[in-house]
mmCIF file of C-alpha atoms in Angstrom:
data_model
loop_
_atom_site.group_PDB
_atom_site.id
_atom_site.type_symbol
_atom_site.label_atom_id
_atom_site.label_comp_id
_atom_site.label_asym_id
_atom_site.label_seq_id
_atom_site.Cartn_x
_atom_site.Cartn_y
_atom_site.Cartn_z
ATOM 1 C CA MET G 1 66.468 -17.779 40.459
ATOM 2 C CA LYS G 2 67.335 -15.125 37.894
ATOM 3 C CA LYS G 3 67.063 -17.710 35.117
ATOM 4 C CA ILE G 4 63.560 -18.682 36.266
ATOM 5 C CA VAL G 5 62.423 -15.044 36.338
ATOM 6 C CA LEU G 6 63.929 -14.438 32.893
ATOM 7 C CA LEU G 7 62.214 -17.525 31.517
ATOM 8 C CA LEU G 8 58.854 -16.390 32.904
ATOM 9 C CA LEU G 9 59.296 -12.935 31.392
ATOM 10 C CA MET G 10 60.067 -14.431 28.001
ATOM 11 C CA LEU G 11 57.039 -16.721 28.200
ATOM 12 C CA PHE G 12 54.785 -13.803 29.168
ATOM 13 C CA SER G 13 56.049 -11.685 26.268
ATOM 14 C CA VAL G 14 55.370 -14.558 23.867
ATOM 15 C CA LEU G 15 51.810 -14.928 25.181
ATOM 16 C CA VAL G 16 51.140 -11.208 24.880
ATOM 17 C CA THR G 17 52.457 -10.994 21.341
ATOM 18 C CA ALA G 18 50.561 -14.174 20.388
ATOM 19 C CA VAL G 19 47.168 -12.641 21.107
ATOM 20 C CA GLU G 20 45.243 -12.231 17.875
ATOM 21 C CA ILE G 21 42.092 -10.142 17.868
ATOM 22 C CA VAL G 22 39.486 -11.160 15.311
ATOM 23 C CA ILE G 23 37.073 -8.432 14.229
ATOM 24 C CA TYR G 24 33.907 -9.453 12.381
ATOM 25 C CA GLN G 25 31.977 -6.994 10.278
ATOM 26 C CA PHE G 26 28.464 -8.053 9.369
ATOM 27 C CA GLU G 27 25.998 -7.045 6.722
ATOM 28 C CA MET G 28 22.400 -8.017 7.411
ATOM 29 C CA VAL G 29 20.280 -7.624 4.297
ATOM 30 C CA GLN G 30 16.502 -7.501 4.637
ATOM 31 C CA LEU G 31 14.561 -8.414 1.493
ATOM 32 C CA ASN G 32 10.902 -7.482 1.047
ATOM 33 C CA GLU G 33 8.485 -8.497 -1.671
ATOM 34 C CA GLU G 34 4.862 -7.429 -1.322
ATOM 35 C CA ALA G 35 1.975 -7.926 -3.728
ATOM 36 C CA LEU G 36 -0.543 -5.085 -3.617
ATOM 37 C CA THR G 37 -3.999 -4.770 -5.108
ATOM 38 C CA LYS G 38 -3.922 -1.981 -7.673
ATOM 39 C CA PHE G 39 -6.998 0.089 -8.456
ATOM 40 C CA ASN G 40 -6.271 3.418 -10.136
ATOM 41 C CA LEU G 41 -8.241 6.166 -11.812
ATOM 42 C CA LYS G 42 -7.114 6.025 -15.432
ATOM 43 C CA GLU G 43 -9.233 8.758 -17.004
ATOM 44 C CA LEU G 44 -11.834 11.334 -15.912
ATOM 45 C CA THR G 45 -13.882 13.510 -18.275
ATOM 46 C CA ALA G 46 -16.720 15.883 -17.381
ATOM 47 C CA GLU G 47 -19.246 17.616 -19.652
ATOM 48 C CA PHE G 48 -21.291 20.448 -18.182
ATOM 49 C CA PRO G 49 -24.590 21.978 -19.398
ATOM 50 C CA LYS G 50 -24.255 24.394 -22.307
ATOM 51 C CA ASP G 51 -25.062 27.424 -20.130
ATOM 52 C CA GLY G 52 -22.041 26.587 -17.984
ATOM 53 C CA SER G 53 -24.042 25.834 -14.842
ATOM 54 C CA PHE G 54 -23.263 22.922 -12.596
ATOM 55 C CA PHE G 55 -26.924 21.985 -12.006
ATOM 56 C CA SER G 56 -29.988 23.620 -13.579
ATOM 57 C CA PHE G 57 -33.714 23.228 -14.243
ATOM 58 C CA SER G 58 -35.801 24.648 -17.085
ATOM 59 C CA TYR G 59 -39.579 24.486 -17.755
ATOM 60 C CA LEU G 60 -41.171 24.949 -21.179
ATOM 61 C CA PRO G 61 -44.884 25.851 -20.657
ATOM 62 C CA LYS G 62 -45.980 25.299 -24.260
ATOM 63 C CA GLU G 63 -44.539 21.819 -24.444
ATOM 64 C CA MET G 64 -45.192 21.219 -20.712
ATOM 65 C CA GLN G 65 -41.641 19.899 -20.345
ATOM 66 C CA LEU G 66 -39.415 20.026 -17.298
ATOM 67 C CA ASN G 67 -35.742 19.795 -18.287
ATOM 68 C CA VAL G 68 -32.975 19.009 -15.822
ATOM 69 C CA ALA G 69 -29.355 19.764 -16.775
ATOM 70 C CA LEU G 70 -26.729 17.698 -14.985
ATOM 71 C CA PRO G 71 -22.994 17.371 -15.607
ATOM 72 C CA PHE G 72 -22.006 14.193 -17.411
ATOM 73 C CA LEU G 73 -19.098 12.374 -15.815
ATOM 74 C CA GLN G 74 -17.181 9.500 -17.380
ATOM 75 C CA MET G 75 -14.493 7.657 -15.442
ATOM 76 C CA SER G 76 -12.339 4.680 -16.355
ATOM 77 C CA PHE G 77 -10.301 2.622 -13.920
ATOM 78 C CA GLU G 78 -7.529 0.048 -14.159
ATOM 79 C CA ALA G 79 -7.230 -2.847 -11.733
ATOM 80 C CA GLY G 80 -4.644 -5.533 -11.152
ATOM 81 C CA GLN G 81 -1.719 -6.547 -8.965
ATOM 82 C CA LYS G 82 1.432 -4.582 -8.244
ATOM 83 C CA VAL G 83 4.570 -6.133 -6.749
ATOM 84 C CA GLU G 84 6.827 -3.924 -4.643
ATOM 85 C CA LYS G 85 10.375 -5.032 -3.798
ATOM 86 C CA SER G 86 12.714 -3.328 -1.360
ATOM 87 C CA ARG G 87 16.109 -3.967 0.200
ATOM 88 C CA SER G 88 17.624 -2.535 3.373
ATOM 89 C CA SER G 89 20.846 -3.406 5.168
ATOM 90 C CA THR G 90 22.843 -2.596 8.273
ATOM 91 C CA ARG G 91 26.501 -3.243 9.117
ATOM 92 C CA PRO G 92 27.291 -3.844 12.808
ATOM 93 C CA TRP G 93 30.541 -5.415 13.999
ATOM 94 C CA LEU G 94 31.985 -7.209 17.013
ATOM 95 C CA SER G 95 35.420 -8.449 18.064
ATOM 96 C CA THR G 96 36.879 -11.289 20.127
ATOM 97 C CA VAL G 97 40.061 -13.344 20.467
ATOM 98 C CA LEU G 98 40.798 -16.880 19.310
ATOM 99 C CA ASN G 99 38.619 -19.593 20.893
ATOM 100 C CA GLN G 100 36.474 -16.995 22.682
ATOM 101 C CA LYS G 101 32.807 -16.699 21.723
ATOM 102 C CA ALA G 102 31.245 -13.374 20.682
ATOM 103 C CA SER G 103 27.496 -12.946 20.210
ATOM 104 C CA ILE G 104 24.769 -10.493 19.192
ATOM 105 C CA THR G 105 21.139 -10.817 20.278
ATOM 106 C CA ILE G 106 18.295 -8.824 18.705
ATOM 107 C CA ALA G 107 14.908 -9.477 20.301
ATOM 108 C CA SER G 108 11.563 -8.105 21.376
ATOM 109 C CA GLU G 109 10.427 -9.535 24.724
ATOM 110 C CA GLU G 110 7.212 -9.492 26.745
ATOM 111 C CA LEU G 111 6.978 -10.308 30.446
ATOM 112 C CA SER G 112 3.674 -11.533 31.891
ATOM 113 C CA LEU G 113 3.137 -9.904 35.287
ATOM 114 C CA THR G 114 0.704 -12.654 36.305
ATOM 115 C CA THR G 115 2.697 -15.771 35.366
ATOM 116 C CA GLY G 116 6.224 -14.375 35.179
ATOM 117 C CA VAL G 117 6.728 -16.080 31.803
ATOM 118 C CA ARG G 118 8.900 -14.293 29.246
ATOM 119 C CA THR G 119 7.919 -14.630 25.618
ATOM 120 C CA GLY G 120 9.231 -12.921 22.543
ATOM 121 C CA LYS G 121 10.791 -13.214 19.141
ATOM 122 C CA GLY G 122 14.291 -12.476 18.015
ATOM 123 C CA LEU G 123 17.583 -13.631 16.593
ATOM 124 C CA LYS G 124 20.833 -14.603 18.303
ATOM 125 C CA PHE G 125 24.025 -15.512 16.523
ATOM 126 C CA GLU G 126 27.407 -16.474 17.954
ATOM 127 C CA LEU G 127 30.846 -16.585 16.350
ATOM 128 C CA THR G 128 33.879 -18.391 17.782
ATOM 129 C CA PRO G 129 37.158 -18.054 15.816
ATOM 130 C CA THR G 130 39.273 -21.203 16.036
ATOM 131 C CA ARG G 131 42.061 -20.780 13.464
ATOM 132 C CA VAL G 132 43.527 -17.913 11.463
ATOM 133 C CA LEU G 133 44.478 -18.770 7.882
ATOM 134 C CA ASP G 134 46.161 -16.635 5.246
ATOM 135 C CA ASP G 135 42.944 -15.407 3.604
ATOM 136 C CA SER G 136 40.194 -16.470 6.057
ATOM 137 C CA VAL G 137 39.322 -17.247 9.655
ATOM 138 C CA VAL G 138 37.874 -20.640 10.545
ATOM 139 C CA THR G 139 34.838 -19.840 12.685
ATOM 140 C CA LYS G 140 32.173 -21.812 14.507
ATOM 141 C CA VAL G 141 28.833 -20.174 13.635
ATOM 142 C CA SER G 142 25.615 -20.570 15.611
ATOM 143 C CA ILE G 143 22.284 -18.920 14.663
ATOM 144 C CA ALA G 144 19.355 -19.487 17.023
ATOM 145 C CA ASP G 145 15.919 -18.332 18.130
ATOM 146 C CA PRO G 146 16.410 -17.184 21.757
ATOM 147 C CA TYR G 147 12.779 -18.081 22.569
ATOM 148 C CA GLY G 148 12.452 -21.364 20.692
ATOM 149 C CA PRO G 149 14.172 -24.629 19.821
ATOM 150 C CA THR G 150 15.355 -23.563 16.348
ATOM 151 C CA ARG G 151 19.157 -23.548 16.094
ATOM 152 C CA PHE G 152 21.759 -23.782 13.333
ATOM 153 C CA ASP G 153 25.403 -24.747 14.038
ATOM 154 C CA SER G 154 28.221 -24.967 11.525
ATOM 155 C CA GLU G 155 31.908 -24.258 10.991
ATOM 156 C CA LEU G 156 32.812 -21.923 8.142
ATOM 157 C CA GLU G 157 35.816 -20.187 6.679
ATOM 158 C CA ILE G 158 34.979 -16.477 6.778
ATOM 159 C CA SER G 159 36.965 -14.511 4.218
ATOM 160 C CA ARG G 160 39.302 -11.700 5.232
ATOM 161 C CA ASP G 161 38.797 -9.967 1.855
ATOM 162 C CA ASP G 162 35.112 -10.160 0.895
ATOM 163 C CA PHE G 163 31.815 -10.672 2.678
ATOM 164 C CA SER G 164 30.819 -14.345 2.984
ATOM 165 C CA LEU G 165 27.238 -15.584 3.359
ATOM 166 C CA ILE G 166 26.861 -17.309 6.721
ATOM 167 C CA GLY G 167 23.111 -17.847 6.779
ATOM 168 C CA VAL G 168 19.609 -16.920 5.596
ATOM 169 C CA VAL G 169 16.911 -16.515 8.236
ATOM 170 C CA THR G 170 13.177 -16.860 7.514
ATOM 171 C CA LEU G 171 10.871 -15.012 9.889
ATOM 172 C CA LYS G 172 7.124 -15.670 10.132
ATOM 173 C CA ARG G 173 5.051 -12.483 10.160
ATOM 174 C CA ASP G 174 1.332 -11.743 10.183
ATOM 175 C CA ASP G 175 1.397 -10.743 6.502
ATOM 176 C CA GLY G 176 3.693 -13.530 5.292
ATOM 177 C CA PHE G 177 7.407 -14.303 5.578
ATOM 178 C CA GLN G 178 10.441 -12.077 5.965
ATOM 179 C CA TYR G 179 13.903 -13.072 4.725
ATOM 180 C CA VAL G 180 17.186 -11.830 6.174
ATOM 181 C CA ALA G 181 20.577 -12.732 4.670
ATOM 182 C CA ILE G 182 23.587 -12.471 7.013
ATOM 183 C CA TYR G 183 27.053 -11.840 5.578
ATOM 184 C CA ALA G 184 30.331 -11.501 7.473
ATOM 185 C CA ARG G 185 33.934 -10.481 6.827
ATOM 186 C CA ALA G 186 36.843 -11.035 9.216
ATOM 187 C CA SER G 187 39.972 -9.023 9.930
ATOM 188 C CA VAL G 188 42.808 -9.826 12.297
ATOM 189 C CA ALA G 189 44.881 -7.556 14.542
ATOM 190 C CA SER G 190 48.042 -8.957 16.122
ATOM 191 C CA THR G 191 48.334 -6.462 18.993
ATOM 192 C CA LEU G 192 45.902 -4.910 21.406
ATOM 193 C CA PRO G 193 45.083 -1.254 20.675
ATOM 194 C CA LYS G 194 46.624 1.275 23.018
ATOM 195 C CA GLU G 195 43.888 3.881 22.524
ATOM 196 C CA PRO G 196 40.359 3.653 24.038
ATOM 197 C CA LEU G 197 37.914 1.565 21.988
ATOM 198 C CA TYR G 198 34.697 2.997 20.584
ATOM 199 C CA SER G 199 31.958 0.886 19.022
ATOM 200 C CA SER G 200 30.477 1.769 15.652
ATOM 201 C CA GLY G 201 27.632 0.518 13.515
ATOM 202 C CA ASN G 202 24.035 0.084 14.634
ATOM 203 C CA LEU G 203 21.166 -2.370 14.442
ATOM 204 C CA ASP G 204 18.363 0.130 13.795
ATOM 205 C CA GLU G 205 17.180 -1.431 10.531
ATOM 206 C CA ILE G 206 17.323 -5.051 11.671
ATOM 207 C CA THR G 207 15.528 -4.350 14.969
ATOM 208 C CA LYS G 208 12.463 -3.281 12.990
ATOM 209 C CA LEU G 209 11.919 -6.973 12.183
ATOM 210 C CA PHE G 210 11.083 -7.761 15.798
ATOM 211 C CA PHE G 211 9.158 -4.668 16.846
ATOM 212 C CA GLU G 212 5.625 -4.385 15.541
ATOM 213 C CA GLU G 213 5.109 -0.683 14.966
ATOM 214 C CA SER G 214 1.545 0.534 14.784
ATOM 215 C CA GLU G 215 0.723 1.957 11.394
ATOM 216 C CA LYS G 216 0.908 5.718 11.569
ATOM 217 C CA GLN G 217 -2.217 7.458 10.362
ATOM 218 C CA PRO G 218 -1.573 10.577 8.269
ATOM 219 C CA SER G 219 -3.207 13.816 9.342
ATOM 220 C CA GLU G 220 -5.255 15.535 6.670
ATOM 221 C CA ALA G 221 -7.036 18.764 5.834
ATOM 222 C CA TYR G 222 -9.489 19.176 2.987
ATOM 223 C CA ALA G 223 -12.206 21.470 1.639
ATOM 224 C CA VAL G 224 -15.293 20.355 -0.288
ATOM 225 C CA LEU G 225 -18.068 22.057 -2.230
ATOM 226 C CA ILE G 226 -21.500 20.519 -1.493
ATOM 227 C CA TYR G 227 -24.671 20.809 -3.561
ATOM 228 C CA ASP G 228 -28.020 19.713 -2.086
ATOM 229 C CA GLY G 229 -30.285 22.223 -3.869
ATOM 230 C CA THR G 230 -28.060 25.087 -2.791
ATOM 231 C CA PHE G 231 -24.295 25.397 -2.707
ATOM 232 C CA LYS G 232 -22.291 25.403 0.521
ATOM 233 C CA GLY G 233 -18.762 24.636 1.553
ATOM 234 C CA GLN G 234 -17.131 22.619 4.318
ATOM 235 C CA ILE G 235 -13.590 22.540 5.697
ATOM 236 C CA ASP G 236 -12.389 19.438 7.585
ATOM 237 C CA LEU G 237 -9.290 18.748 9.664
ATOM 238 C CA VAL G 238 -8.149 15.391 11.099
ATOM 239 C CA LEU G 239 -5.010 15.549 13.250
ATOM 240 C CA TRP G 240 -3.272 12.415 14.596
ATOM 241 C CA THR G 241 -0.689 12.847 17.364
ATOM 242 C CA GLU G 242 2.048 10.493 18.575
ATOM 243 C CA LEU G 243 0.276 10.254 21.967
ATOM 244 C CA GLY G 244 -2.660 8.419 20.364
ATOM 245 C CA ILE G 245 -4.908 11.498 20.504
ATOM 246 C CA VAL G 246 -7.059 12.272 17.457
ATOM 247 C CA VAL G 247 -8.496 15.749 16.921
ATOM 248 C CA SER G 248 -11.077 16.200 14.170
ATOM 249 C CA ALA G 249 -13.116 19.268 13.298
ATOM 250 C CA ASN G 250 -15.261 20.615 10.479
ATOM 251 C CA VAL G 251 -16.982 23.915 9.810
ATOM 252 C CA GLU G 252 -19.698 24.695 7.272
ATOM 253 C CA ILE G 253 -19.608 27.836 5.146
ATOM 254 C CA PRO G 254 -21.424 30.244 5.269
ATOM 255 C CA SER G 255 -23.538 29.016 8.228
ATOM 256 C CA LEU G 256 -20.433 28.499 10.457
ATOM 257 C CA ASN G 257 -22.023 25.423 12.026
ATOM 258 C CA PHE G 258 -19.183 23.297 13.333
ATOM 259 C CA SER G 259 -18.291 20.025 15.024
ATOM 260 C CA ALA G 260 -15.119 19.246 17.007
ATOM 261 C CA THR G 261 -14.108 15.827 18.367
ATOM 262 C CA LEU G 262 -11.281 14.799 20.688
ATOM 263 C CA GLU G 263 -10.579 11.054 20.985
ATOM 264 C CA LYS G 264 -7.893 8.996 22.737
ATOM 265 C CA LEU G 265 -6.647 5.685 21.386
ATOM 266 C CA VAL G 266 -7.157 2.818 23.871
ATOM 267 C CA GLY G 267 -4.768 -0.085 23.284
ATOM 268 C CA SER G 268 -3.424 -0.856 19.809
ATOM 269 C CA GLU G 269 -6.519 -2.301 18.079
ATOM 270 C CA GLY G 270 -8.128 0.985 16.959
ATOM 271 C CA LEU G 271 -10.646 1.586 19.793
ATOM 272 C CA ARG G 272 -10.916 5.263 20.795
ATOM 273 C CA VAL G 273 -12.932 7.047 23.489
ATOM 274 C CA GLY G 274 -13.701 10.718 23.327
ATOM 275 C CA ALA G 275 -15.931 13.774 23.487
ATOM 276 C CA ARG G 276 -17.558 15.911 20.811
ATOM 277 C CA ILE G 277 -19.079 19.387 20.540
ATOM 278 C CA ASN G 278 -21.713 20.025 17.835
ATOM 279 C CA HIS G 279 -22.852 23.609 17.203
ATOM 280 C CA GLY G 280 -25.776 24.406 14.913
ATOM 281 C CA GLU G 281 -29.285 25.489 15.795
ATOM 282 C CA GLU G 282 -28.376 24.137 19.234
ATOM 283 C CA THR G 283 -25.094 23.221 20.895
ATOM 284 C CA TYR G 284 -24.577 19.641 22.078
ATOM 285 C CA LEU G 285 -21.977 17.833 24.160
ATOM 286 C CA LEU G 286 -21.476 14.155 23.284
ATOM 287 C CA LEU G 287 -19.506 11.371 24.957
ATOM 288 C CA GLY G 288 -18.791 8.015 23.345
ATOM 289 C CA PHE G 289 -16.335 5.863 21.435
ATOM 290 C CA SER G 290 -15.339 4.774 17.927
ATOM 291 C CA ASP G 291 -13.492 1.806 16.480
ATOM 292 C CA ILE G 292 -11.878 0.678 13.239
ATOM 293 C CA SER G 293 -10.911 -2.892 12.347
ATOM 294 C CA LYS G 294 -8.608 -3.826 9.472
ATOM 295 C CA LEU G 295 -9.905 -7.096 8.025
ATOM 296 C CA THR G 296 -7.564 -7.391 5.032
ATOM 297 C CA ASN G 297 -4.869 -5.290 3.384
ATOM 298 C CA PHE G 298 -7.537 -3.291 1.553
ATOM 299 C CA LEU G 299 -10.749 -3.656 3.610
ATOM 300 C CA SER G 300 -11.510 -2.001 6.961
ATOM 301 C CA LEU G 301 -14.722 -1.563 8.939
ATOM 302 C CA PHE G 302 -15.491 1.450 11.124
ATOM 303 C CA ALA G 303 -18.182 2.241 13.697
ATOM 304 C CA SER G 304 -18.865 4.931 16.277
ATOM 305 C CA LEU G 305 -21.408 5.353 19.051
ATOM 306 C CA TYR G 306 -21.925 8.486 21.132
ATOM 307 C CA PRO G 307 -24.748 7.416 23.459
ATOM 308 C CA ILE G 308 -24.587 10.469 25.745
ATOM 309 C CA LYS G 309 -25.819 13.584 23.959
ATOM 310 C CA ILE G 310 -26.699 16.612 26.073
ATOM 311 C CA SER G 311 -28.188 19.904 24.879
ATOM 312 C CA LEU G 312 -26.217 22.708 26.507
ATOM 313 C CA GLN G 313 -29.155 25.144 26.078
ATOM 314 C CA ASN G 314 -31.631 23.322 28.312
ATOM 315 C CA ALA G 315 -29.517 20.504 29.828
ATOM 316 C CA THR G 316 -31.641 17.704 28.360
ATOM 317 C CA PHE G 317 -30.591 14.377 26.891
ATOM 318 C CA LYS G 318 -31.073 13.820 23.171
ATOM 319 C CA SER G 319 -31.016 10.783 20.904
ATOM 320 C CA PRO G 320 -27.544 9.245 20.530
ATOM 321 C CA GLU G 321 -25.424 9.569 17.385
ATOM 322 C CA TRP G 322 -23.895 6.591 15.626
ATOM 323 C CA SER G 323 -22.334 5.542 12.345
ATOM 324 C CA PHE G 324 -20.876 2.468 10.694
ATOM 325 C CA GLY G 325 -19.428 1.583 7.330
ATOM 326 C CA ALA G 326 -16.504 0.232 5.330
ATOM 327 C CA VAL G 327 -13.318 1.621 3.816
ATOM 328 C CA ILE G 328 -11.868 -0.049 0.712
ATOM 329 C CA GLY G 329 -8.330 1.177 0.220
ATOM 330 C CA PHE G 330 -6.221 0.550 -2.879
ATOM 331 C CA ASP G 331 -2.917 1.996 -3.991
ATOM 332 C CA GLU G 332 -4.285 5.260 -5.340
ATOM 333 C CA VAL G 333 -8.030 5.104 -4.660
ATOM 334 C CA THR G 334 -9.926 4.874 -1.362
ATOM 335 C CA ILE G 335 -13.684 4.197 -1.289
ATOM 336 C CA THR G 336 -15.753 4.919 1.847
ATOM 337 C CA LEU G 337 -19.350 3.726 2.307
ATOM 338 C CA GLY G 338 -21.335 4.378 5.453
ATOM 339 C CA LEU G 339 -24.621 5.020 7.228
ATOM 340 C CA PHE G 340 -24.690 7.957 9.624
ATOM 341 C CA ASN G 341 -27.288 8.946 12.216
ATOM 342 C CA GLU G 342 -26.388 12.384 13.473
ATOM 343 C CA ASN G 343 -29.570 14.413 13.293
ATOM 344 C CA THR G 344 -31.010 12.442 10.391
ATOM 345 C CA PHE G 345 -30.251 9.130 8.697
ATOM 346 C CA VAL G 346 -27.759 9.682 5.879
ATOM 347 C CA LEU G 347 -26.397 7.075 3.473
ATOM 348 C CA SER G 348 -23.035 8.303 2.232
ATOM 349 C CA GLY G 349 -20.324 7.269 -0.212
ATOM 350 C CA ALA G 350 -17.047 8.938 -1.182
ATOM 351 C CA VAL G 351 -14.078 8.221 -3.422
ATOM 352 C CA LYS G 352 -10.626 9.593 -2.594
ATOM 353 C CA PHE G 353 -8.056 9.845 -5.406
ATOM 354 C CA ASN G 354 -4.458 9.970 -4.164
ATOM 355 C CA PHE G 355 -2.660 11.838 -6.925
ATOM 356 C CA THR G 356 0.555 12.139 -4.886
ATOM 357 C CA LYS G 357 1.657 11.152 -1.386
ATOM 358 C CA ASN G 358 0.386 14.462 0.013
ATOM 359 C CA PHE G 359 -2.319 15.632 -2.415
ATOM 360 C CA PHE G 360 -5.711 14.058 -3.048
ATOM 361 C CA ALA G 361 -9.132 14.804 -4.519
ATOM 362 C CA LEU G 362 -12.550 13.821 -3.183
ATOM 363 C CA MET G 363 -15.859 13.056 -4.860
ATOM 364 C CA GLY G 364 -18.889 11.969 -2.899
ATOM 365 C CA ALA G 365 -22.634 11.590 -2.772
ATOM 366 C CA ALA G 366 -25.095 11.270 0.091
ATOM 367 C CA TYR G 367 -28.809 10.542 0.440
ATOM 368 C CA ASP G 368 -30.824 11.855 3.359
ATOM 369 C CA LEU G 369 -33.322 9.103 4.223
ATOM 370 C CA SER G 370 -35.492 11.536 6.211
ATOM 371 C CA THR G 371 -35.891 14.306 3.626
ATOM 372 C CA LYS G 372 -35.270 11.930 0.689
ATOM 373 C CA ARG G 373 -32.937 14.495 -0.817
ATOM 374 C CA PRO G 374 -29.541 13.701 -2.381
ATOM 375 C CA SER G 375 -26.391 15.795 -2.180
ATOM 376 C CA PHE G 376 -23.132 15.809 -4.102
ATOM 377 C CA SER G 377 -19.664 16.956 -3.104
ATOM 378 C CA ILE G 378 -16.264 17.541 -4.649
ATOM 379 C CA GLY G 379 -13.073 18.839 -3.106
ATOM 380 C CA PHE G 380 -9.320 18.664 -2.601
ATOM 381 C CA GLY G 381 -7.076 18.026 0.384
ATOM 382 C CA LEU G 382 -3.587 17.497 1.763
ATOM 383 C CA ASN G 383 -1.983 14.744 3.863
ATOM 384 C CA PHE G 384 0.716 15.788 6.318
#
């Protein structure tokens, strides 16, 4: 009996000491290559009238001549294509024992409450170590789409010294394809650790592949000088919050007429509903909505309609306000064209020059179709 017990103890000790823990460290490398339309302001020169004025008239009675002095502006642009390349990586790890499978799944999933069907996109890969060699670990590798039929199975020798390439994954995206290279390195421990285990590494960078983040709009503040026969100023503020609430306001100087709008984003397509206060000769409350649609990487259309417009002086309904137009955005230049019906019909155009990420300049012109009078504007602003 003692011999049997001793034999069992020896066998158990052999099994315990024979356990080999295989630890895999990964490096997932995300490669980006994006071609952008480039349209930059190359040169800007301005010549003003000799008397130094921005805009002037003169009349010569003897010659019966009316002279108009305007600044002369000359701009040159450069256009073309710009290719941006970027690389990001993350290094998670996992561990297992011989002939036991270990896996990592990274996915974004949607559940339909009406049909109960789960759909999504993601990446799942499994590693099963089968043999430990002197300088590598023989491993069964499986890379699969957890929501589709695509699957890759192979058996590789993963180095214990350097990272080995185990696969390249191509992901289909709305704007093209995304490529992810997966590398792995193996290490072997012959005994179980006696201290508590703590995981390290994260998948923050790689998870961005499967979560479509809405493009964050920058908030901005700018001031412009406007000339329409007389000079006046205007200060504008557009504030985007993480809750999908947009606050915009502008005030004219020196009249102190102002407009303030509060809108809430509905869904993820750009539709917003909101309210507006306009204060001038009268004060109005408006209720309505606005929308913006991105057609291509550089062309967007916008529209707004505030059908309910109430005068707060005499509680009467007024004609609605609306606008529509297009935004053409390049790397350093943004062009906005639109037709606005606020109190009058105004055809407007503006060019925004992004000198840095946070600083820009504005030049614009507008034509009032009711008074048939043009206006010009120039200013500077900040993104934040």
